[in-house]
Amino acid sequence: MRIMASDKAGGRGYYSPDEPADTNGSDNSIPMAYLTLDYQLQPLTPCPNSKESMAVFEQHCKMAQEYLKVQTEMALLIQRKKELVVELDQDEKDQQTTSRLVQEHKKLLEENKSLATYYQKCKKQLDLIRVQQHKRHAS
């Protein structure tokens, strides 16, 4: 059975899956490969009476399948690259946040140490004032 798509794609047809041109054993992969290709990359319908035409057609089908496989792999790799760029951006933001928080923590520790020293100084002064006041009241 030959199905022609002469009203589509300017007179080019596609080979039916039940004909011998199905070279990879998958009945649906060759027609799908044709239909997803750009018009100028689609295999021409072979002349069924010519072994050379059939061989060229089968070779073209294999190349079309390989082309689609490579295009799919490229699309997947491009998508993965985008995901990795997003991850990298997030990691960089996280690293900046971590760095900022480490700096802030260091500053707060220094401030805490300074306040603790000031507290101890004030406490000693208060104790000294209390001792002096106690001596005044006692005399």
JSON list of C-alpha atoms in Angstrom, two decimals:
[
{"chain": "A", "resi": 1, "resn": "MET", "atom": "CA", "xyz": [0.00, 0.00, 0.00]},
{"chain": "A", "resi": 2, "resn": "ARG", "atom": "CA", "xyz": [1.44, 3.40, -0.99]},
{"chain": "A", "resi": 3, "resn": "ILE", "atom": "CA", "xyz": [0.15, 6.57, 0.61]},
{"chain": "A", "resi": 4, "resn": "MET", "atom": "CA", "xyz": [0.91, 9.74, -1.28]},
{"chain": "A", "resi": 5, "resn": "ALA", "atom": "CA", "xyz": [0.83, 13.16, 0.24]},
{"chain": "A", "resi": 6, "resn": "SER", "atom": "CA", "xyz": [0.79, 15.05, -3.03]},
{"chain": "A", "resi": 7, "resn": "ASP", "atom": "CA", "xyz": [-1.59, 17.66, -1.65]},
{"chain": "A", "resi": 8, "resn": "LYS", "atom": "CA", "xyz": [0.85, 18.20, 1.21]},
{"chain": "A", "resi": 9, "resn": "ALA", "atom": "CA", "xyz": [4.54, 19.05, 0.92]},
{"chain": "A", "resi": 10, "resn": "GLY", "atom": "CA", "xyz": [4.47, 19.81, -2.77]},
{"chain": "A", "resi": 11, "resn": "GLY", "atom": "CA", "xyz": [3.98, 16.36, -4.25]},
{"chain": "A", "resi": 12, "resn": "ARG", "atom": "CA", "xyz": [6.31, 14.39, -2.04]},
{"chain": "A", "resi": 13, "resn": "GLY", "atom": "CA", "xyz": [4.87, 11.28, -0.52]},
{"chain": "A", "resi": 14, "resn": "TYR", "atom": "CA", "xyz": [5.84, 8.98, 2.24]},
{"chain": "A", "resi": 15, "resn": "TYR", "atom": "CA", "xyz": [6.38, 5.30, 2.18]},
{"chain": "A", "resi": 16, "resn": "SER", "atom": "CA", "xyz": [3.84, 3.12, 3.93]},
{"chain": "A", "resi": 17, "resn": "PRO", "atom": "CA", "xyz": [5.11, 1.16, 6.96]},
{"chain": "A", "resi": 18, "resn": "ASP", "atom": "CA", "xyz": [4.00, -2.16, 5.49]},
{"chain": "A", "resi": 19, "resn": "GLU", "atom": "CA", "xyz": [6.38, -1.82, 2.55]},
{"chain": "A", "resi": 20, "resn": "PRO", "atom": "CA", "xyz": [9.94, -3.17, 2.70]},
{"chain": "A", "resi": 21, "resn": "ALA", "atom": "CA", "xyz": [11.57, 0.24, 3.14]},
{"chain": "A", "resi": 22, "resn": "ASP", "atom": "CA", "xyz": [10.98, 0.00, 6.89]},
{"chain": "A", "resi": 23, "resn": "THR", "atom": "CA", "xyz": [14.61, -0.66, 7.71]},
{"chain": "A", "resi": 24, "resn": "ASN", "atom": "CA", "xyz": [14.67, -0.49, 11.48]},
{"chain": "A", "resi": 25, "resn": "GLY", "atom": "CA", "xyz": [11.89, -2.93, 12.33]},
{"chain": "A", "resi": 26, "resn": "SER", "atom": "CA", "xyz": [9.65, -0.30, 13.87]},
{"chain": "A", "resi": 27, "resn": "ASP", "atom": "CA", "xyz": [6.52, 0.14, 11.76]},
{"chain": "A", "resi": 28, "resn": "ASN", "atom": "CA", "xyz": [5.84, 3.72, 12.83]},
{"chain": "A", "resi": 29, "resn": "SER", "atom": "CA", "xyz": [9.30, 5.30, 13.05]},
{"chain": "A", "resi": 30, "resn": "ILE", "atom": "CA", "xyz": [10.00, 5.94, 9.38]},
{"chain": "A", "resi": 31, "resn": "PRO", "atom": "CA", "xyz": [6.78, 7.77, 8.51]},
{"chain": "A", "resi": 32, "resn": "MET", "atom": "CA", "xyz": [7.04, 9.80, 11.71]},
{"chain": "A", "resi": 33, "resn": "ALA", "atom": "CA", "xyz": [10.65, 10.61, 10.84]},
{"chain": "A", "resi": 34, "resn": "TYR", "atom": "CA", "xyz": [9.54, 11.95, 7.45]},
{"chain": "A", "resi": 35, "resn": "LEU", "atom": "CA", "xyz": [6.69, 14.00, 8.78]},
{"chain": "A", "resi": 36, "resn": "THR", "atom": "CA", "xyz": [8.79, 15.76, 11.39]},
{"chain": "A", "resi": 37, "resn": "LEU", "atom": "CA", "xyz": [11.54, 16.70, 8.94]},
{"chain": "A", "resi": 38, "resn": "ASP", "atom": "CA", "xyz": [11.70, 19.95, 7.06]},
{"chain": "A", "resi": 39, "resn": "TYR", "atom": "CA", "xyz": [10.29, 19.63, 3.57]},
{"chain": "A", "resi": 40, "resn": "GLN", "atom": "CA", "xyz": [13.70, 19.73, 1.85]},
{"chain": "A", "resi": 41, "resn": "LEU", "atom": "CA", "xyz": [15.01, 16.94, 4.10]},
{"chain": "A", "resi": 42, "resn": "GLN", "atom": "CA", "xyz": [12.14, 14.51, 3.55]},
{"chain": "A", "resi": 43, "resn": "PRO", "atom": "CA", "xyz": [12.94, 11.44, 1.42]},
{"chain": "A", "resi": 44, "resn": "LEU", "atom": "CA", "xyz": [11.32, 11.30, -1.99]},
{"chain": "A", "resi": 45, "resn": "THR", "atom": "CA", "xyz": [9.02, 8.38, -2.59]},
{"chain": "A", "resi": 46, "resn": "PRO", "atom": "CA", "xyz": [11.11, 5.66, -4.28]},
{"chain": "A", "resi": 47, "resn": "CYS", "atom": "CA", "xyz": [10.35, 3.99, -7.53]},
{"chain": "A", "resi": 48, "resn": "PRO", "atom": "CA", "xyz": [9.26, 0.51, -6.38]},
{"chain": "A", "resi": 49, "resn": "ASN", "atom": "CA", "xyz": [10.59, -1.11, -9.58]},
{"chain": "A", "resi": 50, "resn": "SER", "atom": "CA", "xyz": [14.13, 0.21, -9.07]},
{"chain": "A", "resi": 51, "resn": "LYS", "atom": "CA", "xyz": [16.42, -1.49, -6.58]},
{"chain": "A", "resi": 52, "resn": "GLU", "atom": "CA", "xyz": [18.74, 1.50, -6.66]},
{"chain": "A", "resi": 53, "resn": "SER", "atom": "CA", "xyz": [15.85, 3.87, -5.91]},
{"chain": "A", "resi": 54, "resn": "MET", "atom": "CA", "xyz": [14.71, 1.67, -3.05]},
{"chain": "A", "resi": 55, "resn": "ALA", "atom": "CA", "xyz": [18.29, 1.47, -1.69]},
{"chain": "A", "resi": 56, "resn": "VAL", "atom": "CA", "xyz": [18.69, 5.26, -1.86]},
{"chain": "A", "resi": 57, "resn": "PHE", "atom": "CA", "xyz": [15.30, 5.65, -0.18]},
{"chain": "A", "resi": 58, "resn": "GLU", "atom": "CA", "xyz": [16.24, 3.26, 2.62]},
{"chain": "A", "resi": 59, "resn": "GLN", "atom": "CA", "xyz": [19.57, 5.01, 3.11]},
{"chain": "A", "resi": 60, "resn": "HIS", "atom": "CA", "xyz": [17.80, 8.38, 3.19]},
{"chain": "A", "resi": 61, "resn": "CYS", "atom": "CA", "xyz": [15.35, 7.02, 5.77]},
{"chain": "A", "resi": 62, "resn": "LYS", "atom": "CA", "xyz": [18.20, 5.83, 7.96]},
{"chain": "A", "resi": 63, "resn": "MET", "atom": "CA", "xyz": [19.93, 9.19, 7.64]},
{"chain": "A", "resi": 64, "resn": "ALA", "atom": "CA", "xyz": [16.65, 10.97, 8.45]},
{"chain": "A", "resi": 65, "resn": "GLN", "atom": "CA", "xyz": [16.24, 8.87, 11.57]},
{"chain": "A", "resi": 66, "resn": "GLU", "atom": "CA", "xyz": [19.82, 9.55, 12.62]},
{"chain": "A", "resi": 67, "resn": "TYR", "atom": "CA", "xyz": [19.31, 13.26, 11.95]},
{"chain": "A", "resi": 68, "resn": "LEU", "atom": "CA", "xyz": [16.20, 13.29, 14.14]},
{"chain": "A", "resi": 69, "resn": "LYS", "atom": "CA", "xyz": [18.02, 11.34, 16.83]},
{"chain": "A", "resi": 70, "resn": "VAL", "atom": "CA", "xyz": [20.85, 13.89, 16.82]},
{"chain": "A", "resi": 71, "resn": "GLN", "atom": "CA", "xyz": [18.37, 16.79, 16.83]},
{"chain": "A", "resi": 72, "resn": "THR", "atom": "CA", "xyz": [16.57, 15.24, 19.80]},
{"chain": "A", "resi": 73, "resn": "GLU", "atom": "CA", "xyz": [19.84, 14.72, 21.65]},
{"chain": "A", "resi": 74, "resn": "MET", "atom": "CA", "xyz": [20.83, 18.31, 20.94]},
{"chain": "A", "resi": 75, "resn": "ALA", "atom": "CA", "xyz": [17.49, 19.58, 22.23]},
{"chain": "A", "resi": 76, "resn": "LEU", "atom": "CA", "xyz": [17.88, 17.50, 25.39]},
{"chain": "A", "resi": 77, "resn": "LEU", "atom": "CA", "xyz": [21.44, 18.75, 25.88]},
{"chain": "A", "resi": 78, "resn": "ILE", "atom": "CA", "xyz": [20.35, 22.36, 25.36]},
{"chain": "A", "resi": 79, "resn": "GLN", "atom": "CA", "xyz": [17.59, 21.88, 27.93]},
{"chain": "A", "resi": 80, "resn": "ARG", "atom": "CA", "xyz": [20.07, 20.29, 30.35]},
{"chain": "A", "resi": 81, "resn": "LYS", "atom": "CA", "xyz": [22.46, 23.19, 29.79]},
{"chain": "A", "resi": 82, "resn": "LYS", "atom": "CA", "xyz": [19.67, 25.64, 30.66]},
{"chain": "A", "resi": 83, "resn": "GLU", "atom": "CA", "xyz": [18.91, 23.67, 33.83]},
{"chain": "A", "resi": 84, "resn": "LEU", "atom": "CA", "xyz": [22.60, 23.67, 34.78]},
{"chain": "A", "resi": 85, "resn": "VAL", "atom": "CA", "xyz": [22.87, 27.42, 34.17]},
{"chain": "A", "resi": 86, "resn": "VAL", "atom": "CA", "xyz": [19.88, 27.97, 36.46]},
{"chain": "A", "resi": 87, "resn": "GLU", "atom": "CA", "xyz": [21.49, 25.69, 39.07]},
{"chain": "A", "resi": 88, "resn": "LEU", "atom": "CA", "xyz": [24.80, 27.54, 38.74]},
{"chain": "A", "resi": 89, "resn": "ASP", "atom": "CA", "xyz": [23.09, 30.91, 39.12]},
{"chain": "A", "resi": 90, "resn": "GLN", "atom": "CA", "xyz": [21.32, 29.66, 42.23]},
{"chain": "A", "resi": 91, "resn": "ASP", "atom": "CA", "xyz": [24.57, 28.25, 43.62]},
{"chain": "A", "resi": 92, "resn": "GLU", "atom": "CA", "xyz": [26.28, 31.58, 43.03]},
{"chain": "A", "resi": 93, "resn": "LYS", "atom": "CA", "xyz": [23.44, 33.41, 44.78]},
{"chain": "A", "resi": 94, "resn": "ASP", "atom": "CA", "xyz": [23.61, 30.93, 47.65]},
{"chain": "A", "resi": 95, "resn": "GLN", "atom": "CA", "xyz": [27.36, 31.39, 47.88]},
{"chain": "A", "resi": 96, "resn": "GLN", "atom": "CA", "xyz": [26.98, 35.19, 47.98]},
{"chain": "A", "resi": 97, "resn": "THR", "atom": "CA", "xyz": [24.30, 34.87, 50.64]},
{"chain": "A", "resi": 98, "resn": "THR", "atom": "CA", "xyz": [26.51, 32.52, 52.65]},
{"chain": "A", "resi": 99, "resn": "SER", "atom": "CA", "xyz": [29.44, 34.90, 52.35]},
{"chain": "A", "resi": 100, "resn": "ARG", "atom": "CA", "xyz": [27.28, 37.82, 53.44]},
{"chain": "A", "resi": 101, "resn": "LEU", "atom": "CA", "xyz": [25.91, 35.85, 56.39]},
{"chain": "A", "resi": 102, "resn": "VAL", "atom": "CA", "xyz": [29.41, 34.78, 57.44]},
{"chain": "A", "resi": 103, "resn": "GLN", "atom": "CA", "xyz": [30.54, 38.43, 57.37]},
{"chain": "A", "resi": 104, "resn": "GLU", "atom": "CA", "xyz": [27.45, 39.49, 59.30]},
{"chain": "A", "resi": 105, "resn": "HIS", "atom": "CA", "xyz": [28.04, 36.71, 61.86]},
{"chain": "A", "resi": 106, "resn": "LYS", "atom": "CA", "xyz": [31.67, 37.78, 62.27]},
{"chain": "A", "resi": 107, "resn": "LYS", "atom": "CA", "xyz": [30.59, 41.40, 62.78]},
{"chain": "A", "resi": 108, "resn": "LEU", "atom": "CA", "xyz": [27.96, 40.36, 65.33]},
{"chain": "A", "resi": 109, "resn": "LEU", "atom": "CA", "xyz": [30.49, 38.24, 67.22]},
{"chain": "A", "resi": 110, "resn": "GLU", "atom": "CA", "xyz": [32.85, 41.21, 67.39]},
{"chain": "A", "resi": 111, "resn": "GLU", "atom": "CA", "xyz": [30.01, 43.46, 68.54]},
{"chain": "A", "resi": 112, "resn": "ASN", "atom": "CA", "xyz": [28.97, 40.87, 71.12]},
{"chain": "A", "resi": 113, "resn": "LYS", "atom": "CA", "xyz": [32.54, 40.66, 72.41]},
{"chain": "A", "resi": 114, "resn": "SER", "atom": "CA", "xyz": [32.73, 44.46, 72.60]},
{"chain": "A", "resi": 115, "resn": "LEU", "atom": "CA", "xyz": [29.39, 44.65, 74.44]},
{"chain": "A", "resi": 116, "resn": "ALA", "atom": "CA", "xyz": [30.44, 41.90, 76.84]},
{"chain": "A", "resi": 117, "resn": "THR", "atom": "CA", "xyz": [33.65, 43.80, 77.61]},
{"chain": "A", "resi": 118, "resn": "TYR", "atom": "CA", "xyz": [31.65, 47.02, 78.08]},
{"chain": "A", "resi": 119, "resn": "TYR", "atom": "CA", "xyz": [29.19, 45.17, 80.33]},
{"chain": "A", "resi": 120, "resn": "GLN", "atom": "CA", "xyz": [32.01, 43.84, 82.49]},
{"chain": "A", "resi": 121, "resn": "LYS", "atom": "CA", "xyz": [33.53, 47.34, 82.70]},
{"chain": "A", "resi": 122, "resn": "CYS", "atom": "CA", "xyz": [30.16, 48.84, 83.70]},
{"chain": "A", "resi": 123, "resn": "LYS", "atom": "CA", "xyz": [29.57, 46.06, 86.21]},
{"chain": "A", "resi": 124, "resn": "LYS", "atom": "CA", "xyz": [32.95, 46.73, 87.84]},
{"chain": "A", "resi": 125, "resn": "GLN", "atom": "CA", "xyz": [32.18, 50.45, 87.96]},
{"chain": "A", "resi": 126, "resn": "LEU", "atom": "CA", "xyz": [28.78, 49.72, 89.53]},
{"chain": "A", "resi": 127, "resn": "ASP", "atom": "CA", "xyz": [30.36, 47.42, 92.07]},
{"chain": "A", "resi": 128, "resn": "LEU", "atom": "CA", "xyz": [32.96, 50.10, 92.86]},
{"chain": "A", "resi": 129, "resn": "ILE", "atom": "CA", "xyz": [30.23, 52.76, 93.24]},
{"chain": "A", "resi": 130, "resn": "ARG", "atom": "CA", "xyz": [28.23, 50.46, 95.53]},
{"chain": "A", "resi": 131, "resn": "VAL", "atom": "CA", "xyz": [31.30, 49.80, 97.65]},
{"chain": "A", "resi": 132, "resn": "GLN", "atom": "CA", "xyz": [31.98, 53.54, 97.89]},
{"chain": "A", "resi": 133, "resn": "GLN", "atom": "CA", "xyz": [28.33, 54.26, 98.78]},
{"chain": "A", "resi": 134, "resn": "HIS", "atom": "CA", "xyz": [28.37, 51.51, 101.36]},
{"chain": "A", "resi": 135, "resn": "LYS", "atom": "CA", "xyz": [31.49, 53.00, 102.92]},
{"chain": "A", "resi": 136, "resn": "ARG", "atom": "CA", "xyz": [29.84, 56.45, 103.05]},
{"chain": "A", "resi": 137, "resn": "HIS", "atom": "CA", "xyz": [26.74, 55.11, 104.73]},
{"chain": "A", "resi": 138, "resn": "ALA", "atom": "CA", "xyz": [28.82, 53.13, 107.15]},
{"chain": "A", "resi": 139, "resn": "SER", "atom": "CA", "xyz": [30.89, 56.12, 108.25]}
]
